[in-house]
Short mmCIF file of C-alpha atoms and ligand atoms in Angstrom, two decimals:
data_model
loop_
_atom_site.label_atom_id
_atom_site.label_comp_id
_atom_site.label_asym_id
_atom_site.label_seq_id
_atom_site.Cartn_x
_atom_site.Cartn_y
_atom_site.Cartn_z
CA MET N 1 0.29 -60.27 -11.56
CA MET N 2 3.73 -60.01 -9.99
CA ALA N 3 5.80 -56.86 -10.57
CA VAL N 4 8.64 -57.05 -13.13
CA ARG N 5 12.06 -55.55 -12.47
CA ILE N 6 14.63 -55.28 -15.27
CA TRP N 7 18.12 -54.63 -13.89
CA GLY N 8 21.64 -55.97 -13.99
CA HIS N 9 23.81 -55.42 -17.02
CA GLY N 10 26.80 -57.09 -18.61
CA ALA N 11 28.51 -57.40 -21.96
CA ALA N 12 31.35 -59.30 -23.58
CA LEU N 13 33.21 -58.34 -26.72
CA PRO N 14 36.10 -60.26 -28.29
CA PRO N 15 39.41 -58.39 -28.23
CA LEU N 16 40.10 -58.72 -31.98
CA VAL N 17 39.08 -55.54 -33.82
CA LEU N 18 38.35 -55.73 -37.56
CA THR N 19 38.30 -52.25 -39.11
CA ASN N 20 36.70 -51.12 -42.34
CA ASP N 21 40.18 -50.70 -43.78
CA ASP N 22 40.99 -54.31 -42.88
CA LEU N 23 37.89 -55.39 -44.82
CA ALA N 24 38.84 -53.20 -47.78
CA HIS N 25 41.90 -55.45 -48.16
CA LYS N 26 39.66 -58.52 -48.50
CA VAL N 27 36.72 -57.32 -50.62
CA ASP N 28 35.97 -54.46 -53.02
CA THR N 29 34.80 -51.88 -50.49
CA SER N 30 36.05 -48.83 -48.61
CA ASP N 31 35.87 -47.24 -45.17
CA GLU N 32 34.01 -44.34 -46.78
CA TRP N 33 31.29 -46.58 -48.33
CA ILE N 34 30.77 -48.62 -45.17
CA PHE N 35 30.70 -45.64 -42.81
CA THR N 36 28.42 -43.52 -44.99
CA ARG N 37 25.93 -46.33 -45.64
CA THR N 38 25.93 -47.96 -42.20
CA GLY N 39 27.72 -45.82 -39.58
CA ILE N 40 30.05 -48.76 -38.84
CA LYS N 41 33.77 -48.13 -38.33
CA GLU N 42 34.86 -51.44 -36.84
CA ARG N 43 33.53 -54.67 -35.35
CA ARG N 44 34.84 -57.39 -33.01
CA ILE N 45 35.53 -60.95 -34.18
CA MET N 46 35.67 -64.00 -31.92
CA PRO N 47 38.31 -66.72 -32.48
CA GLN N 48 36.52 -69.68 -34.10
CA THR N 49 36.67 -72.06 -31.14
CA PRO N 50 33.96 -74.73 -30.57
CA ASP N 51 32.68 -72.87 -27.50
CA ALA N 52 32.98 -69.27 -28.75
CA LEU N 53 29.30 -68.49 -28.21
CA VAL N 54 29.16 -69.97 -24.71
CA GLN N 55 32.32 -68.10 -23.67
CA LEU N 56 30.81 -64.75 -24.61
CA ALA N 57 27.42 -65.56 -23.09
CA VAL N 58 28.95 -66.68 -19.77
CA GLU N 59 31.11 -63.56 -19.47
CA ALA N 60 28.16 -61.24 -20.13
CA GLY N 61 25.86 -63.26 -17.87
CA MET N 62 28.32 -63.31 -14.98
CA GLN N 63 28.78 -59.53 -15.22
CA ALA N 64 25.02 -59.01 -15.15
CA LEU N 65 24.71 -61.17 -12.03
CA THR N 66 27.64 -59.43 -10.32
CA SER N 67 26.07 -56.02 -10.95
CA THR N 68 22.98 -57.09 -8.96
CA GLY N 69 24.45 -59.28 -6.22
CA VAL N 70 22.12 -62.13 -7.21
CA ALA N 71 24.04 -65.43 -7.02
CA PRO N 72 24.02 -67.91 -9.93
CA GLN N 73 22.33 -70.46 -7.63
CA GLU N 74 19.38 -68.08 -7.22
CA LEU N 75 18.56 -68.13 -10.94
CA ASP N 76 15.37 -69.96 -11.91
CA LEU N 77 15.75 -69.65 -15.68
CA ILE N 78 18.44 -68.79 -18.22
CA LEU N 79 17.15 -67.70 -21.61
CA LEU N 80 19.91 -67.69 -24.21
CA THR N 81 18.75 -65.72 -27.24
CA SER N 82 20.98 -66.55 -30.18
CA SER N 83 20.98 -67.70 -33.79
CA THR N 84 24.53 -69.00 -33.62
CA PRO N 85 24.69 -71.60 -30.84
CA ASP N 86 27.80 -73.75 -30.45
CA ASP N 87 25.48 -76.76 -30.68
CA LEU N 88 22.23 -77.10 -32.61
CA PHE N 89 20.71 -78.82 -29.58
CA GLY N 90 21.15 -75.48 -27.83
CA SER N 91 23.92 -73.80 -25.84
CA ALA N 92 21.92 -72.57 -22.84
CA ALA N 93 22.69 -75.73 -20.83
CA GLN N 94 26.42 -75.05 -21.18
CA VAL N 95 25.89 -71.48 -20.01
CA GLN N 96 23.97 -72.83 -16.99
CA GLN N 97 26.76 -75.26 -16.19
CA ARG N 98 29.61 -72.74 -16.51
CA LEU N 99 27.77 -70.11 -14.48
CA GLY N 100 27.13 -72.67 -11.74
CA ALA N 101 23.42 -71.88 -11.91
CA THR N 102 22.59 -75.28 -10.51
CA ARG N 103 18.88 -74.66 -9.80
CA SER N 104 18.13 -73.02 -13.13
CA VAL N 105 16.36 -74.44 -16.15
CA ALA N 106 17.96 -73.15 -19.37
CA PHE N 107 16.93 -73.05 -22.98
CA ASP N 108 17.70 -71.29 -26.25
CA LEU N 109 15.34 -68.89 -27.97
CA THR N 110 15.95 -68.10 -31.64
CA ALA N 111 14.49 -65.03 -33.28
CA ALA N 112 17.52 -63.55 -35.05
CA CYS N 113 17.95 -59.83 -34.32
CA SER N 114 14.57 -59.72 -32.51
CA GLY N 115 15.79 -62.46 -30.18
CA PHE N 116 16.77 -60.35 -27.18
CA VAL N 117 13.50 -58.38 -27.13
CA PHE N 118 11.51 -61.59 -27.56
CA GLY N 119 13.54 -63.09 -24.72
CA LEU N 120 12.91 -60.14 -22.39
CA ILE N 121 9.17 -60.31 -23.08
CA THR N 122 9.14 -64.08 -22.54
CA ALA N 123 11.02 -63.69 -19.26
CA ALA N 124 8.58 -61.00 -18.11
CA GLN N 125 5.68 -63.42 -18.63
CA PHE N 126 7.24 -65.99 -16.28
CA ILE N 127 7.80 -63.25 -13.69
CA GLN N 128 4.29 -61.80 -13.98
CA ALA N 129 2.78 -65.28 -13.66
CA GLY N 130 4.74 -65.80 -10.44
CA THR N 131 6.46 -68.89 -11.87
CA PHE N 132 10.03 -67.61 -11.42
CA ARG N 133 11.84 -64.97 -9.34
CA HIS N 134 15.12 -64.45 -11.21
CA ILE N 135 15.70 -64.92 -14.94
CA LEU N 136 18.92 -64.21 -16.79
CA VAL N 137 18.33 -63.13 -20.38
CA VAL N 138 21.43 -63.30 -22.56
CA GLY N 139 21.69 -62.08 -26.15
CA ALA N 140 24.74 -63.58 -27.84
CA ASP N 141 25.80 -64.10 -31.43
CA VAL N 142 28.89 -65.12 -33.36
CA LEU N 143 27.69 -64.34 -36.85
CA SER N 144 31.28 -64.23 -38.10
CA ARG N 145 30.90 -68.03 -38.31
CA TRP N 146 28.24 -67.77 -40.98
CA VAL N 147 29.26 -64.73 -42.99
CA ASP N 148 30.58 -65.19 -46.51
CA TRP N 149 33.77 -63.15 -46.20
CA GLN N 150 33.77 -62.70 -49.99
CA ASP N 151 30.30 -61.08 -49.99
CA ARG N 152 30.79 -57.35 -49.52
CA ARG N 153 27.04 -56.79 -49.15
CA THR N 154 26.96 -58.65 -45.83
CA CYS N 155 30.47 -59.20 -44.45
CA ILE N 156 30.91 -55.52 -43.65
CA LEU N 157 27.88 -55.46 -41.35
CA PHE N 158 28.28 -58.07 -38.65
CA GLY N 159 30.33 -58.44 -35.49
CA ASP N 160 30.40 -60.83 -32.52
CA GLY N 161 29.43 -60.23 -28.90
CA ALA N 162 27.07 -60.87 -26.01
CA GLY N 163 25.05 -58.86 -23.52
CA ALA N 164 22.82 -59.80 -20.61
CA VAL N 165 20.25 -58.46 -18.16
CA LEU N 166 18.43 -59.86 -15.16
CA VAL N 167 14.63 -59.93 -15.01
CA SER N 168 13.33 -60.39 -11.48
CA GLN N 169 10.26 -60.09 -9.31
CA GLY N 170 10.28 -56.51 -8.03
CA ALA N 171 8.51 -54.28 -5.53
CA GLU N 172 7.09 -52.02 -8.26
CA ASN N 173 6.21 -53.00 -11.79
CA ASN N 174 8.70 -51.56 -14.31
CA LEU N 175 7.27 -53.21 -17.42
CA LEU N 176 5.23 -50.55 -19.19
CA GLY N 177 4.32 -52.26 -22.46
CA PHE N 178 5.43 -54.49 -25.29
CA THR N 179 4.50 -55.90 -28.67
CA MET N 180 5.91 -58.63 -30.91
CA ALA N 181 5.21 -59.72 -34.48
CA THR N 182 6.24 -62.16 -37.21
CA ASP N 183 5.69 -62.12 -40.97
CA GLY N 184 6.97 -65.34 -42.55
CA LYS N 185 6.21 -63.95 -46.02
CA GLY N 186 9.42 -61.98 -45.62
CA TYR N 187 11.56 -65.07 -45.05
CA GLU N 188 13.27 -64.78 -48.45
CA LEU N 189 14.68 -61.34 -47.58
CA LEU N 190 17.03 -62.47 -44.82
CA ASN N 191 17.99 -66.03 -43.98
CA LEU N 192 20.67 -68.55 -43.09
CA PRO N 193 19.20 -71.91 -44.17
CA TYR N 194 20.46 -75.48 -44.04
CA ASP N 195 21.86 -76.48 -47.42
CA PRO N 196 21.86 -80.27 -48.16
CA ASP N 197 24.52 -79.78 -50.87
CA ARG N 198 26.95 -78.42 -48.29
CA SER N 199 25.74 -80.64 -45.45
CA GLY N 200 25.79 -77.43 -43.51
CA PHE N 201 24.44 -73.95 -43.38
CA ALA N 202 24.61 -71.55 -46.29
CA PRO N 203 26.13 -68.12 -45.63
CA ILE N 204 23.86 -65.28 -44.53
CA TYR N 205 21.73 -63.91 -47.34
CA MET N 206 20.13 -60.48 -47.09
CA ASN N 207 18.25 -58.25 -49.49
CA GLY N 208 19.55 -55.09 -47.82
CA ARG N 209 17.29 -52.57 -49.51
CA GLU N 210 14.09 -54.46 -48.73
CA VAL N 211 15.09 -55.17 -45.14
CA TYR N 212 15.95 -51.49 -44.73
CA ARG N 213 12.50 -50.54 -46.01
CA PHE N 214 10.89 -53.06 -43.65
CA ALA N 215 12.85 -51.67 -40.68
CA VAL N 216 12.08 -47.98 -41.24
CA THR N 217 8.38 -48.84 -41.57
CA LYS N 218 7.84 -51.38 -38.80
CA VAL N 219 10.09 -49.93 -36.10
CA PRO N 220 8.27 -46.56 -35.81
CA GLU N 221 4.88 -48.33 -36.05
CA THR N 222 5.91 -50.63 -33.20
CA ILE N 223 7.10 -47.75 -31.04
CA GLU N 224 3.95 -45.71 -31.69
CA ALA N 225 1.71 -48.67 -30.82
CA ILE N 226 3.51 -49.28 -27.50
CA LEU N 227 3.50 -45.57 -26.63
CA GLN N 228 -0.21 -45.34 -27.32
CA THR N 229 -1.03 -48.34 -25.10
CA ALA N 230 1.23 -47.01 -22.33
CA GLN N 231 -0.23 -43.49 -22.77
CA GLN N 232 3.18 -41.95 -23.32
CA GLN N 233 4.50 -39.40 -25.81
CA PRO N 234 7.76 -40.00 -27.72
CA GLN N 235 9.41 -37.24 -25.64
CA ASP N 236 8.48 -39.01 -22.39
CA ILE N 237 10.96 -41.80 -23.16
CA ASP N 238 14.54 -41.22 -22.01
CA TRP N 239 16.25 -43.72 -24.31
CA TYR N 240 15.46 -45.56 -27.52
CA ILE N 241 17.66 -48.63 -27.92
CA LEU N 242 17.06 -49.97 -31.40
CA HIS N 243 18.75 -53.08 -32.71
CA GLN N 244 22.03 -51.71 -34.07
CA ALA N 245 21.67 -52.64 -37.74
CA ASN N 246 22.36 -49.33 -39.44
CA GLN N 247 22.93 -45.79 -38.14
CA ARG N 248 20.68 -44.51 -40.94
CA ILE N 249 17.80 -46.63 -39.59
CA ILE N 250 18.38 -45.25 -36.08
CA GLU N 251 18.37 -41.67 -37.38
CA ALA N 252 15.35 -42.17 -39.67
CA VAL N 253 13.30 -43.58 -36.77
CA GLY N 254 14.36 -40.71 -34.47
CA GLU N 255 13.35 -38.14 -37.08
CA ARG N 256 10.01 -39.81 -37.71
CA LEU N 257 9.23 -39.74 -33.97
CA GLY N 258 10.61 -36.24 -33.46
CA VAL N 259 13.07 -37.48 -30.83
CA GLU N 260 16.40 -35.69 -30.21
CA SER N 261 19.33 -37.66 -31.57
CA HIS N 262 21.07 -37.98 -28.17
CA ARG N 263 18.18 -40.14 -26.93
CA MET N 264 18.72 -42.59 -29.81
CA VAL N 265 21.29 -44.97 -28.34
CA SER N 266 24.07 -45.86 -30.75
CA ASN N 267 27.30 -47.84 -30.52
CA ILE N 268 27.21 -49.33 -34.01
CA ALA N 269 30.39 -47.48 -35.04
CA GLN N 270 32.49 -49.65 -32.69
CA VAL N 271 30.69 -53.02 -32.69
CA GLY N 272 28.70 -53.28 -35.94
CA ASN N 273 25.58 -55.44 -36.05
CA THR N 274 25.83 -58.10 -33.32
CA SER N 275 22.31 -59.47 -33.92
CA ALA N 276 20.64 -60.67 -30.68
CA ALA N 277 23.47 -59.13 -28.65
CA SER N 278 23.21 -55.58 -29.96
CA ILE N 279 20.58 -54.19 -27.56
CA PRO N 280 22.04 -55.52 -24.29
CA ILE N 281 25.60 -54.53 -25.34
CA ALA N 282 24.42 -50.97 -26.00
CA LEU N 283 22.43 -50.92 -22.75
CA ASP N 284 25.46 -52.06 -20.77
CA GLU N 285 27.67 -49.41 -22.36
CA TYR N 286 25.24 -46.57 -21.59
CA VAL N 287 24.62 -47.74 -18.01
CA ARG N 288 28.34 -48.06 -17.29
CA ALA N 289 28.91 -44.57 -18.75
CA GLY N 290 26.36 -43.20 -16.28
CA LYS N 291 24.05 -42.07 -19.08
CA ILE N 292 21.19 -44.51 -18.42
CA ARG N 293 20.17 -44.23 -14.75
CA ALA N 294 17.73 -46.03 -12.47
CA GLY N 295 14.17 -44.96 -13.26
CA ASP N 296 14.89 -43.95 -16.87
CA LYS N 297 12.29 -45.09 -19.37
CA ILE N 298 13.76 -47.26 -22.14
CA MET N 299 12.14 -48.35 -25.38
CA ALA N 300 14.03 -51.33 -26.87
CA VAL N 301 13.13 -52.50 -30.36
CA GLY N 302 14.48 -55.53 -32.21
CA PHE N 303 13.88 -56.43 -35.86
CA GLY N 304 15.28 -58.85 -38.37
CA ALA N 305 15.01 -62.27 -39.95
CA GLY N 306 11.68 -64.05 -39.94
CA LEU N 307 10.80 -61.40 -40.65
CA SER N 308 10.24 -60.60 -37.00
CA TRP N 309 10.07 -57.48 -34.87
CA GLY N 310 9.13 -56.45 -31.37
CA GLY N 311 9.47 -53.72 -28.77
CA ILE N 312 9.43 -53.42 -25.00
CA LEU N 313 9.04 -50.30 -22.83
CA PHE N 314 10.37 -50.47 -19.28
CA GLN N 315 11.87 -48.45 -16.48
CA TRP N 316 15.48 -49.29 -15.79
CA GLY N 317 17.00 -50.56 -12.60
O1 UT7 M 401 20.13 -57.13 -38.58
C1 UT7 M 401 19.02 -57.47 -39.33
C2 UT7 M 401 18.40 -56.28 -39.98
N1 UT7 M 401 19.25 -55.77 -41.01
C3 UT7 M 401 19.07 -54.54 -41.49
O2 UT7 M 401 18.23 -53.81 -41.00
C4 UT7 M 401 19.90 -54.09 -42.65
C5 UT7 M 401 19.09 -53.17 -43.55
N2 UT7 M 401 19.80 -52.79 -44.77
C6 UT7 M 401 20.85 -51.93 -44.76
O3 UT7 M 401 21.30 -51.51 -43.71
C7 UT7 M 401 21.39 -51.47 -46.08
O4 UT7 M 401 20.52 -51.89 -47.12
C8 UT7 M 401 22.83 -51.97 -46.38
C9 UT7 M 401 23.83 -51.25 -45.47
C10 UT7 M 401 22.91 -53.46 -46.18
C11 UT7 M 401 23.21 -51.63 -47.82
O5 UT7 M 401 23.09 -50.24 -48.05
P1 UT7 M 401 22.27 -49.68 -49.31
O6 UT7 M 401 22.38 -48.24 -49.28
O7 UT7 M 401 20.88 -50.28 -49.23
O8 UT7 M 401 23.07 -50.28 -50.51
P2 UT7 M 401 22.56 -51.20 -51.72
O9 UT7 M 401 22.41 -52.61 -51.27
O10 UT7 M 401 21.39 -50.51 -52.37
O11 UT7 M 401 23.80 -51.11 -52.70
C12 UT7 M 401 24.17 -49.89 -53.34
C13 UT7 M 401 25.38 -50.13 -54.20
C14 UT7 M 401 25.27 -51.37 -55.08
O12 UT7 M 401 25.89 -51.08 -56.30
P3 UT7 M 401 25.00 -50.77 -57.62
O13 UT7 M 401 24.14 -51.99 -57.81
O14 UT7 M 401 24.20 -49.54 -57.25
O15 UT7 M 401 26.02 -50.55 -58.66
C15 UT7 M 401 26.06 -52.41 -54.35
O16 UT7 M 401 26.61 -53.38 -55.22
O17 UT7 M 401 26.52 -50.36 -53.35
C16 UT7 M 401 27.15 -51.59 -53.73
N3 UT7 M 401 27.70 -52.19 -52.51
C17 UT7 M 401 28.92 -51.89 -52.02
N4 UT7 M 401 29.87 -51.07 -52.44
C18 UT7 M 401 30.99 -50.97 -51.70
C19 UT7 M 401 27.11 -53.09 -51.68
N5 UT7 M 401 27.92 -53.38 -50.67
C20 UT7 M 401 29.04 -52.66 -50.85
C21 UT7 M 401 30.24 -52.51 -50.11
N6 UT7 M 401 31.18 -51.65 -50.57
N7 UT7 M 401 30.48 -53.19 -48.96
#
């Protein structure tokens, strides 16, 4: 098997900031309720243009390439993980075209908030098999398109954004373990289905309490299973980057594992829940701040609609 290197980081956030107080003018909620229950203070919202998703994905992808020096023409594959493409046929081809990644095949991968982790694992398989040398994995979502802005249970949670990393053939293998899972029985808890009566998609529906319960059960189980296979202890891992769904979930998982809170990566206060984009946006922020350094061990865990969940343990850089 070829060695996997995970490196290169980029992120794109829309300039428009929507604060909790802004939302309190639209629905019956408050900054205090939102912050106490979720840890969110504000989120970013993309203008509703036809190519909003591709714009964010291209910006994040280009940054990730620039940070490595790999040229767009060297890419073999672009994996766009997203549930909110600009086009139901997929938006990856537009990302390929705008990046000028002329040699690259490109396709979309949809697994809601697990999408980025599923994408990283998928990319790693192509690298290990020796099929491809350079793969750009982008997590991008514009969930503001599909939120019911009258539904206070969901509209306070989500924000827009994109993040990206490069997965390449390396000299040493940095992929230490992974796992992924699906349970379609949980479909009713979180979905965004086609509605024939609207000739379009219904707004996001979520049973928050049940999804919360699912997350605080499955995320620690996932982490423990990966640690066991990789023969690592929770304290051996430098950073835990969980999907940024709720600060309380991040803290509950940290407590269950006995991990100090500063190792539990969090930027949910500023960006909210950006679905497939949340992990690479947080990664980019921590790398740029000099916190995450080359060689650090990172456990990334995604979870969400499907229901689906998955984790990947790797050494950065
Ligand atoms: O990204 C995919 C994965 N998603 C997740 O992991 C999300 C998991 N779930 C959660 O993070 C939490 O369940 C939420 C943040 C969504 C909700 O927090 P909660 O503590 O579970 O609240 P709840 O749904 O149990 O609602 C508590 C009360 C309800 O009132 P009653 O029925 O007790 O009178 C709600 O109607 O809070 C009310 N409520 C609100 N009040 C003010 C719900 N939303 C709001 C709001 N502002 N925005």
